[in-house]
Structures are given as structure tokens and as C-alpha cells.
Amino acid sequence: MENNEQNVILDSISEGVFTVDMDWRITSFNRAAEEISGIKRREAIGRHCRDVLRADVCETGCTLRQTMDTSKPIMNRAVHIIDAQGKKRAIAISTALLKNSSGKVIGGVETFRDMSTVEQLRKEIAGRYSCEDIISQSHKMQNIFAIMPNIAESNTTVLIEGESGTGKELFARAIHNMSFRKDKPFIAVNCGALPDSLLESELFGYKAGAFTDAKKDKPGRFALAQGGTIFLDEIGDVSASVQVKLLRVLQERIYEPVGGVSSVKADVRVITATNKKLDQLVQHEKFRDDLYYRINVMKLELPPLRDKKEDIPLLVEHFISRFNRLQNKNICCVTNEVTAALLAHDYPGNVRELENIIEHCFVLCEGEIIEVKHLPSTVRPILKTESPGNTEPSTIRQMEVVLITQALRRNKGNKTAAARELGIDKSTLFRKMKTFDIKHPSYAQ
Amino acid sequence: MKTAIAIWNNYVSSAFDFSAHILLVEFENDKEISRSQILLESRLPSQRVNQLKNLEVDFLICGAISRSLLEMITAAGIQVLAYITGKIDDVIEGYITGQLEQSQFSMPGCWPGARKGLGRCGQGRGRCRRQGNQKNSEL
């Protein structure tokens, strides 16, 4: 078979295939290898395979080297690589020796399959999120990311404040998964969803006979979280009696199950969350001040989506990718008009609302591109496509004007702060303001 | 001025997310005054960032790096020169002379913004450290 025929065959398969010579330089690189790694064939050929594959085993246990040393092929070893988009991607690799017609070893061949879809689905099922899974380029979120390592490493109680749908549980899981408790349980409790009478027994468990129908002992969520992390969502909705018990757990690290006489030690890290302003609840005497000071040791304030609209395009791309995986569809993108409509919306429901909007579009979109007609009516009417004097953004330039204008307004005309928030250099902001004729005084409100 | 270089077998390690060691190099007046190899204690991004902060690293030179780890490191105030490849001594020489932008030191396939640190450091001898000093004084 000629080389051209071989190349056509190799370029038609979905597995990445590349070959190396005895100096570990890449000698061939098929189309699927380009797609999975994100590196063009012309950039890969002649380079050391370590510089192209960038796998976690390259330095600790290179599979190709093992095959070259032992002459034994390796099949389906799971590894991670860093692709050209800066994503950590799971792949499964197989290796074999490359021999010439005389049987002499002239190099090696490696094939690999993209396993990122499987890994992402597995992560979603297990809830094993980390900082890498939180999509944001906003300056406010970068400040939060900067302190996440310190928070994760400590055993400190954390309070996460943020509107509904801002990702409080995602952050709590990320903190847990970055901490030394990551291999222990993460138990989430929605304190607002349970009536007071049930919440106490749910959190602390009960002993047999504690009440009617309590036929045997039941461990509570604190017991289930032993060694790990308990996430108490909507902590602001907790009754006074449960607040007292929570205070005792946080102060003395012990609690009693309902109907129990012995205390149980709690080795649990507590992360709480609320969409209310707890300090105001304390002022109105609806929340104990001593409990507030116990849980407010480290506070993370998650900004609402309307304050970080620069994240919307990234989030849209993320949700499209997610729903493509779940629904086995192949939607690639949204039109500029859809992006403009999404940027103009205010999102009282935050990121969760944006996710619902994209899911709605997925139901209606039968092609590969989401259009305005696929948007829910709550978002669609904002974009008046044909009315004269329409001021809604419909081009990339107009979207930039909207983002810059809003950033300047939020920062009261402070261009340094606005540039930092938008993630661009101050000189770039100045240039864009001049190009788009955005006047400073008008937006310094 | 402390610079950490992700290292493996006398070469820049190919992916910082998976690197096991760094070479911590101290510079003064365009000259290397000391170097020591340090084990990276954990692959957990949070602990990796903390270790770099505790070592008072100003610059990190590394191979490929995931976006999330790069953002965590830069958020910690450390400048990153990423997607660098080559022998350690050649890279150090290139760093001192401001020549790390040259193709001989470039890894293939990197995302826009990954080599932002290089854009500021590309030209002129000692520019990196002058810029680094300026950045540190702003912090």
C-alpha cells in the first residue's frame, strides 16, 4: 500500500495516531491527532513527542518508552494531556513498535482516543468538581480563585453568599475537592427545604424510640460527612433551636442525635451558603450573632451574572458542550443576534437561568446553530430586530460597546478598574473607547 | 528576583500541571547567583500555587499549562512564561538575554493569552527583571 493510501486511511479514523523515530521525533500525525491535541500536523512533525503530547505519563512512565524497552504493546492506558486550548483532557493510549520491512525497529506508533466526554459525564454524576470546572474570566471571580487554595487547605468554616443560581454548591464542592478531605464524603443539605422538625433529626440523626416511627437508629448528615465536608445551603432559613445546636457543633465539635444521651464527636468541615444578607438577619434578630461570627470566618461573595457578563459567551460555550454530550446533538454555536440578546438580559436566576435558556434552545434547535427564534420569550422580545431606531446590540462591535459601557458604569467611570474587570489592558480600553467613541463623562454615573 | 523553572532531566518539563520538580533560580543584576532543585509536593493546583507563593517565586517558566492553573498562579501575583521548551541552561541564557520568544524555545500549540508574559519580556536584555521589579513594587 502506498503512503498516500495509508494517509487517507489514517486521516479517516477517529483515533489519533502518530509515529516517532528512534530520537522520539514525530514522523507522522493524523487528522484525529490534530483534533484531539489541537496541534496542527505541520507544527507537530519533527518535534519531540513530549512537547506535542504533554501527557502526565511523559516524565513518570512513558508508555511508548516502555514498549520500546520491552517490545510489548500497551493497550488502553488512561492518561491526561494538556491540549492546545489549555484544557486537561482524558485520553486512552495504546502503543506498539514500528518496524521496517526487514523487521528492524525504527520507532514507535501511538494511538489515542478522546475520553473527555466520558470523564466529564462521570464527574457530573459524582459531583467531583474542582476550580477548573468553574467557568469564569471575570476579575471578581479571579480574586476569589486566588484565595481558594488557601481556603481549601485550611479547616476553616466558610460562608458563601450569593444570589440563587450563582454556583454556591459548585464552589463548596471545589473547596472540598481541593482540600485534604477530598477522599472523604461531601454531604449537601438544603436547610430551607426541610421543616424545622425534620431538619434537626436529618442533621444530627436520631436514636430508636426518639419519636413515633423511630424504630431504629438513623445516622444524621453530620455522621455521614464524618472526616469530610458538610454543606449547609440556605443557612439563613434555619430555626432558632437548630441554630443553637449548630453553634455547639462549631464551637465544641460535638452533637447529640435526637433522643440520644451521649455526645458524638464531629470531625467535619462546615461550609454554609445563603442568598440572604446574614448580617441584616442578625440585626433583625432573626439569626444568632454568635453563630454568624462562627460561620463568617471566611466569606466568599459570589457576584450575580449581571455583574460579570463577560462570562456569558464562555458559559454559553460550556452549556452547549454539556447538552451536546447529554443529548447526543451536534450544535456548534449561537448567532451574533443570540449572543447580543443573551448579553442584554439581566438574569434574576443567574447562571442557572442561562443554563435553562440554553437547554430550552436545545429542544427547539434542529440544526447546528442556535438562532433568535429558539430563545425563550422572556429573552427574545428584548431584541427588536426590525423596529426603527433599534439600539440593541447585534454586532460584535456593539456587544463590545455594551460591555465597556456597563463596566465603566459599574466602576463609576474608573477606567483602570473597568479595564481590570474586563480583563484587558488599560491601553486597550482607551483605544476601544476612542474607536467606538464612548465618552467618559456620560457613563460616570 | 526568584524564578522557578519546571524541570525534568535537565529540560523544561513538558506540562506544569504534571511536573514533579522545579529549579529555583535567583538572579541579581542579570546574573544567576544560585539555583536549587525543589520537589513539588502535590499535584493539587491549590497546593502547587501555595508552594510557589511560599517560595516567593516571582516568575515561573514552564511548558504547557492548563488555563485554570495558569489563572490561579497569575492571580497569586506570579508572572508565568509558559509553553517554553529546551535545555535548562539554554533557557536560562535565553531568559537573561530576553530571547525566550524565539522559536527554538517555543512549544507547538498554545492558546491565545498563554504566552502573554512573553510579550512583555520578549525584547531587550534584562527587561524581564526590570518589569518584574516594577510589578512587585506595584503589588
PDB file of C-alpha atoms in Angstrom, chain A residues 229-378:
ATOM      1  CA  THR A 229     -17.320  18.214  54.440  1.00  0.00           C
ATOM      2  CA  ILE A 230     -20.922  19.157  55.154  1.00  0.00           C
ATOM      3  CA  PHE A 231     -22.506  21.854  53.006  1.00  0.00           C
ATOM      4  CA  LEU A 232     -25.415  23.644  54.677  1.00  0.00           C
ATOM      5  CA  ASP A 233     -27.281  25.562  51.986  1.00  0.00           C
ATOM      6  CA  GLU A 234     -29.797  28.285  52.874  1.00  0.00           C
ATOM      7  CA  ILE A 235     -28.380  28.552  56.373  1.00  0.00           C
ATOM      8  CA  GLY A 236     -30.383  31.766  56.824  1.00  0.00           C
ATOM      9  CA  ASP A 237     -33.604  29.714  56.949  1.00  0.00           C
ATOM     10  CA  VAL A 238     -32.589  27.641  59.948  1.00  0.00           C
ATOM     11  CA  SER A 239     -34.779  27.928  63.094  1.00  0.00           C
ATOM     12  CA  ALA A 240     -33.516  29.248  66.419  1.00  0.00           C
ATOM     13  CA  SER A 241     -33.381  25.792  68.038  1.00  0.00           C
ATOM     14  CA  VAL A 242     -31.293  24.318  65.226  1.00  0.00           C
ATOM     15  CA  GLN A 243     -29.060  27.394  65.283  1.00  0.00           C
ATOM     16  CA  VAL A 244     -28.219  26.604  68.919  1.00  0.00           C
ATOM     17  CA  LYS A 245     -27.242  23.032  68.061  1.00  0.00           C
ATOM     18  CA  LEU A 246     -25.181  24.166  65.068  1.00  0.00           C
ATOM     19  CA  LEU A 247     -23.368  26.654  67.266  1.00  0.00           C
ATOM     20  CA  ARG A 248     -22.421  23.832  69.636  1.00  0.00           C
ATOM     21  CA  VAL A 249     -21.089  21.704  66.771  1.00  0.00           C
ATOM     22  CA  LEU A 250     -18.962  24.590  65.529  1.00  0.00           C
ATOM     23  CA  GLN A 251     -17.708  25.585  68.995  1.00  0.00           C
ATOM     24  CA  GLU A 252     -17.174  22.231  70.647  1.00  0.00           C
ATOM     25  CA  ARG A 253     -17.212  19.828  67.705  1.00  0.00           C
ATOM     26  CA  ILE A 254     -19.819  17.599  69.369  1.00  0.00           C
ATOM     27  CA  TYR A 255     -23.531  16.994  68.983  1.00  0.00           C
ATOM     28  CA  GLU A 256     -26.240  14.687  70.262  1.00  0.00           C
ATOM     29  CA  PRO A 257     -28.594  12.745  67.999  1.00  0.00           C
ATOM     30  CA  VAL A 258     -32.283  13.349  68.711  1.00  0.00           C
ATOM     31  CA  GLY A 259     -33.235  11.190  71.656  1.00  0.00           C
ATOM     32  CA  GLY A 260     -29.607  10.365  72.398  1.00  0.00           C
ATOM     33  CA  VAL A 261     -27.825  10.755  75.723  1.00  0.00           C
ATOM     34  CA  SER A 262     -24.199  10.533  74.580  1.00  0.00           C
ATOM     35  CA  SER A 263     -22.366  13.155  72.606  1.00  0.00           C
ATOM     36  CA  VAL A 264     -20.806  12.341  69.277  1.00  0.00           C
ATOM     37  CA  LYS A 265     -17.573  13.932  68.093  1.00  0.00           C
ATOM     38  CA  ALA A 266     -17.789  15.717  64.759  1.00  0.00           C
ATOM     39  CA  ASP A 267     -14.713  15.738  62.541  1.00  0.00           C
ATOM     40  CA  VAL A 268     -16.425  17.641  59.727  1.00  0.00           C
ATOM     41  CA  ARG A 269     -15.565  20.787  57.845  1.00  0.00           C
ATOM     42  CA  VAL A 270     -18.588  23.070  57.602  1.00  0.00           C
ATOM     43  CA  ILE A 271     -19.336  25.165  54.545  1.00  0.00           C
ATOM     44  CA  THR A 272     -22.513  27.239  54.658  1.00  0.00           C
ATOM     45  CA  ALA A 273     -24.322  29.209  51.995  1.00  0.00           C
ATOM     46  CA  THR A 274     -27.111  31.728  51.814  1.00  0.00           C
ATOM     47  CA  ASN A 275     -28.807  34.002  49.324  1.00  0.00           C
ATOM     48  CA  LYS A 276     -29.749  36.360  52.160  1.00  0.00           C
ATOM     49  CA  LYS A 277     -27.676  39.017  53.882  1.00  0.00           C
ATOM     50  CA  LEU A 278     -26.946  37.281  57.180  1.00  0.00           C
ATOM     51  CA  ASP A 279     -25.642  40.442  58.834  1.00  0.00           C
ATOM     52  CA  GLN A 280     -29.045  42.045  58.260  1.00  0.00           C
ATOM     53  CA  LEU A 281     -30.805  38.979  59.694  1.00  0.00           C
ATOM     54  CA  VAL A 282     -28.583  39.334  62.774  1.00  0.00           C
ATOM     55  CA  GLN A 283     -29.577  42.994  63.093  1.00  0.00           C
ATOM     56  CA  HIS A 284     -33.245  41.992  62.935  1.00  0.00           C
ATOM     57  CA  GLU A 285     -32.552  39.262  65.483  1.00  0.00           C
ATOM     58  CA  LYS A 286     -33.612  36.504  63.104  1.00  0.00           C
ATOM     59  CA  PHE A 287     -30.154  34.914  63.199  1.00  0.00           C
ATOM     60  CA  ARG A 288     -27.919  34.442  66.231  1.00  0.00           C
ATOM     61  CA  ASP A 289     -24.938  36.773  66.209  1.00  0.00           C
ATOM     62  CA  ASP A 290     -22.675  34.210  67.911  1.00  0.00           C
ATOM     63  CA  LEU A 291     -23.480  31.627  65.208  1.00  0.00           C
ATOM     64  CA  TYR A 292     -22.988  34.274  62.498  1.00  0.00           C
ATOM     65  CA  TYR A 293     -19.486  35.049  63.774  1.00  0.00           C
ATOM     66  CA  ARG A 294     -18.704  31.320  63.908  1.00  0.00           C
ATOM     67  CA  ILE A 295     -19.673  30.707  60.278  1.00  0.00           C
ATOM     68  CA  ASN A 296     -18.408  34.019  58.925  1.00  0.00           C
ATOM     69  CA  VAL A 297     -14.718  33.188  59.492  1.00  0.00           C
ATOM     70  CA  MET A 298     -14.083  33.163  55.749  1.00  0.00           C
ATOM     71  CA  LYS A 299     -16.720  34.668  53.453  1.00  0.00           C
ATOM     72  CA  LEU A 300     -16.918  34.288  49.691  1.00  0.00           C
ATOM     73  CA  GLU A 301     -19.283  36.652  47.920  1.00  0.00           C
ATOM     74  CA  LEU A 302     -20.266  35.315  44.515  1.00  0.00           C
ATOM     75  CA  PRO A 303     -21.222  38.080  42.089  1.00  0.00           C
ATOM     76  CA  PRO A 304     -24.504  37.787  40.178  1.00  0.00           C
ATOM     77  CA  LEU A 305     -24.256  37.024  36.466  1.00  0.00           C
ATOM     78  CA  ARG A 306     -25.397  40.541  35.521  1.00  0.00           C
ATOM     79  CA  ASP A 307     -22.194  41.847  37.154  1.00  0.00           C
ATOM     80  CA  LYS A 308     -19.953  39.547  35.136  1.00  0.00           C
ATOM     81  CA  LYS A 309     -21.490  39.478  31.696  1.00  0.00           C
ATOM     82  CA  GLU A 310     -18.094  38.877  30.127  1.00  0.00           C
ATOM     83  CA  ASP A 311     -18.554  35.282  31.324  1.00  0.00           C
ATOM     84  CA  ILE A 312     -21.711  34.757  29.258  1.00  0.00           C
ATOM     85  CA  PRO A 313     -20.017  33.704  25.985  1.00  0.00           C
ATOM     86  CA  LEU A 314     -17.794  31.205  27.877  1.00  0.00           C
ATOM     87  CA  LEU A 315     -20.766  29.835  29.804  1.00  0.00           C
ATOM     88  CA  VAL A 316     -22.827  29.505  26.616  1.00  0.00           C
ATOM     89  CA  GLU A 317     -19.996  27.504  25.024  1.00  0.00           C
ATOM     90  CA  HIS A 318     -19.770  25.318  28.147  1.00  0.00           C
ATOM     91  CA  PHE A 319     -23.522  24.612  28.245  1.00  0.00           C
ATOM     92  CA  ILE A 320     -23.651  23.869  24.524  1.00  0.00           C
ATOM     93  CA  SER A 321     -20.840  21.361  25.014  1.00  0.00           C
ATOM     94  CA  ARG A 322     -22.627  19.834  28.023  1.00  0.00           C
ATOM     95  CA  PHE A 323     -26.015  19.463  26.346  1.00  0.00           C
ATOM     96  CA  ASN A 324     -24.387  18.093  23.199  1.00  0.00           C
ATOM     97  CA  ARG A 325     -22.910  15.336  25.406  1.00  0.00           C
ATOM     98  CA  LEU A 326     -26.143  14.647  27.263  1.00  0.00           C
ATOM     99  CA  GLN A 327     -28.447  14.769  24.253  1.00  0.00           C
ATOM    100  CA  ASN A 328     -26.031  13.429  21.657  1.00  0.00           C
ATOM    101  CA  LYS A 329     -26.507  16.502  19.464  1.00  0.00           C
ATOM    102  CA  ASN A 330     -24.010  18.475  17.416  1.00  0.00           C
ATOM    103  CA  ILE A 331     -24.887  22.127  17.942  1.00  0.00           C
ATOM    104  CA  CYS A 332     -21.804  24.244  17.394  1.00  0.00           C
ATOM    105  CA  CYS A 333     -22.655  27.773  18.378  1.00  0.00           C
ATOM    106  CA  VAL A 334     -25.132  30.638  18.592  1.00  0.00           C
ATOM    107  CA  THR A 335     -25.662  33.531  16.173  1.00  0.00           C
ATOM    108  CA  ASN A 336     -24.402  37.032  16.975  1.00  0.00           C
ATOM    109  CA  GLU A 337     -28.006  38.138  17.499  1.00  0.00           C
ATOM    110  CA  VAL A 338     -28.474  35.429  20.126  1.00  0.00           C
ATOM    111  CA  THR A 339     -25.269  36.492  21.874  1.00  0.00           C
ATOM    112  CA  ALA A 340     -26.496  40.071  21.857  1.00  0.00           C
ATOM    113  CA  ALA A 341     -29.863  39.048  23.323  1.00  0.00           C
ATOM    114  CA  LEU A 342     -28.161  36.958  25.995  1.00  0.00           C
ATOM    115  CA  LEU A 343     -25.870  39.853  26.891  1.00  0.00           C
ATOM    116  CA  ALA A 344     -28.778  42.246  27.172  1.00  0.00           C
ATOM    117  CA  HIS A 345     -30.746  40.062  29.624  1.00  0.00           C
ATOM    118  CA  ASP A 346     -30.396  40.631  33.360  1.00  0.00           C
ATOM    119  CA  TYR A 347     -30.611  37.076  34.730  1.00  0.00           C
ATOM    120  CA  PRO A 348     -32.502  37.232  38.015  1.00  0.00           C
ATOM    121  CA  GLY A 349     -31.873  33.484  38.100  1.00  0.00           C
ATOM    122  CA  ASN A 350     -28.168  33.879  37.312  1.00  0.00           C
ATOM    123  CA  VAL A 351     -26.139  31.053  35.803  1.00  0.00           C
ATOM    124  CA  ARG A 352     -28.892  28.506  36.377  1.00  0.00           C
ATOM    125  CA  GLU A 353     -31.234  30.670  34.319  1.00  0.00           C
ATOM    126  CA  LEU A 354     -28.705  30.881  31.494  1.00  0.00           C
ATOM    127  CA  GLU A 355     -28.348  27.104  31.594  1.00  0.00           C
ATOM    128  CA  ASN A 356     -32.140  26.745  31.348  1.00  0.00           C
ATOM    129  CA  ILE A 357     -32.223  29.153  28.401  1.00  0.00           C
ATOM    130  CA  ILE A 358     -29.631  27.084  26.515  1.00  0.00           C
ATOM    131  CA  GLU A 359     -31.479  23.869  27.386  1.00  0.00           C
ATOM    132  CA  HIS A 360     -34.676  25.451  26.014  1.00  0.00           C
ATOM    133  CA  CYS A 361     -32.806  26.317  22.788  1.00  0.00           C
ATOM    134  CA  PHE A 362     -31.589  22.740  22.509  1.00  0.00           C
ATOM    135  CA  VAL A 363     -35.160  21.470  22.485  1.00  0.00           C
ATOM    136  CA  LEU A 364     -36.147  23.759  19.617  1.00  0.00           C
ATOM    137  CA  CYS A 365     -32.942  23.823  17.578  1.00  0.00           C
ATOM    138  CA  GLU A 366     -32.842  21.121  14.961  1.00  0.00           C
ATOM    139  CA  GLY A 367     -29.812  22.427  13.105  1.00  0.00           C
ATOM    140  CA  GLU A 368     -26.284  23.202  14.228  1.00  0.00           C
ATOM    141  CA  ILE A 369     -26.680  26.862  15.130  1.00  0.00           C
ATOM    142  CA  ILE A 370     -28.950  28.340  17.794  1.00  0.00           C
ATOM    143  CA  GLU A 371     -30.936  31.293  16.424  1.00  0.00           C
ATOM    144  CA  VAL A 372     -33.117  34.000  17.959  1.00  0.00           C
ATOM    145  CA  LYS A 373     -36.295  32.038  17.250  1.00  0.00           C
ATOM    146  CA  HIS A 374     -35.045  29.253  19.562  1.00  0.00           C
ATOM    147  CA  LEU A 375     -34.751  31.591  22.567  1.00  0.00           C
ATOM    148  CA  PRO A 376     -37.453  31.638  25.272  1.00  0.00           C
ATOM    149  CA  SER A 377     -39.907  34.528  25.009  1.00  0.00           C
ATOM    150  CA  THR A 378     -38.530  36.077  28.219  1.00  0.00           C
TER     151      THR A 378
END
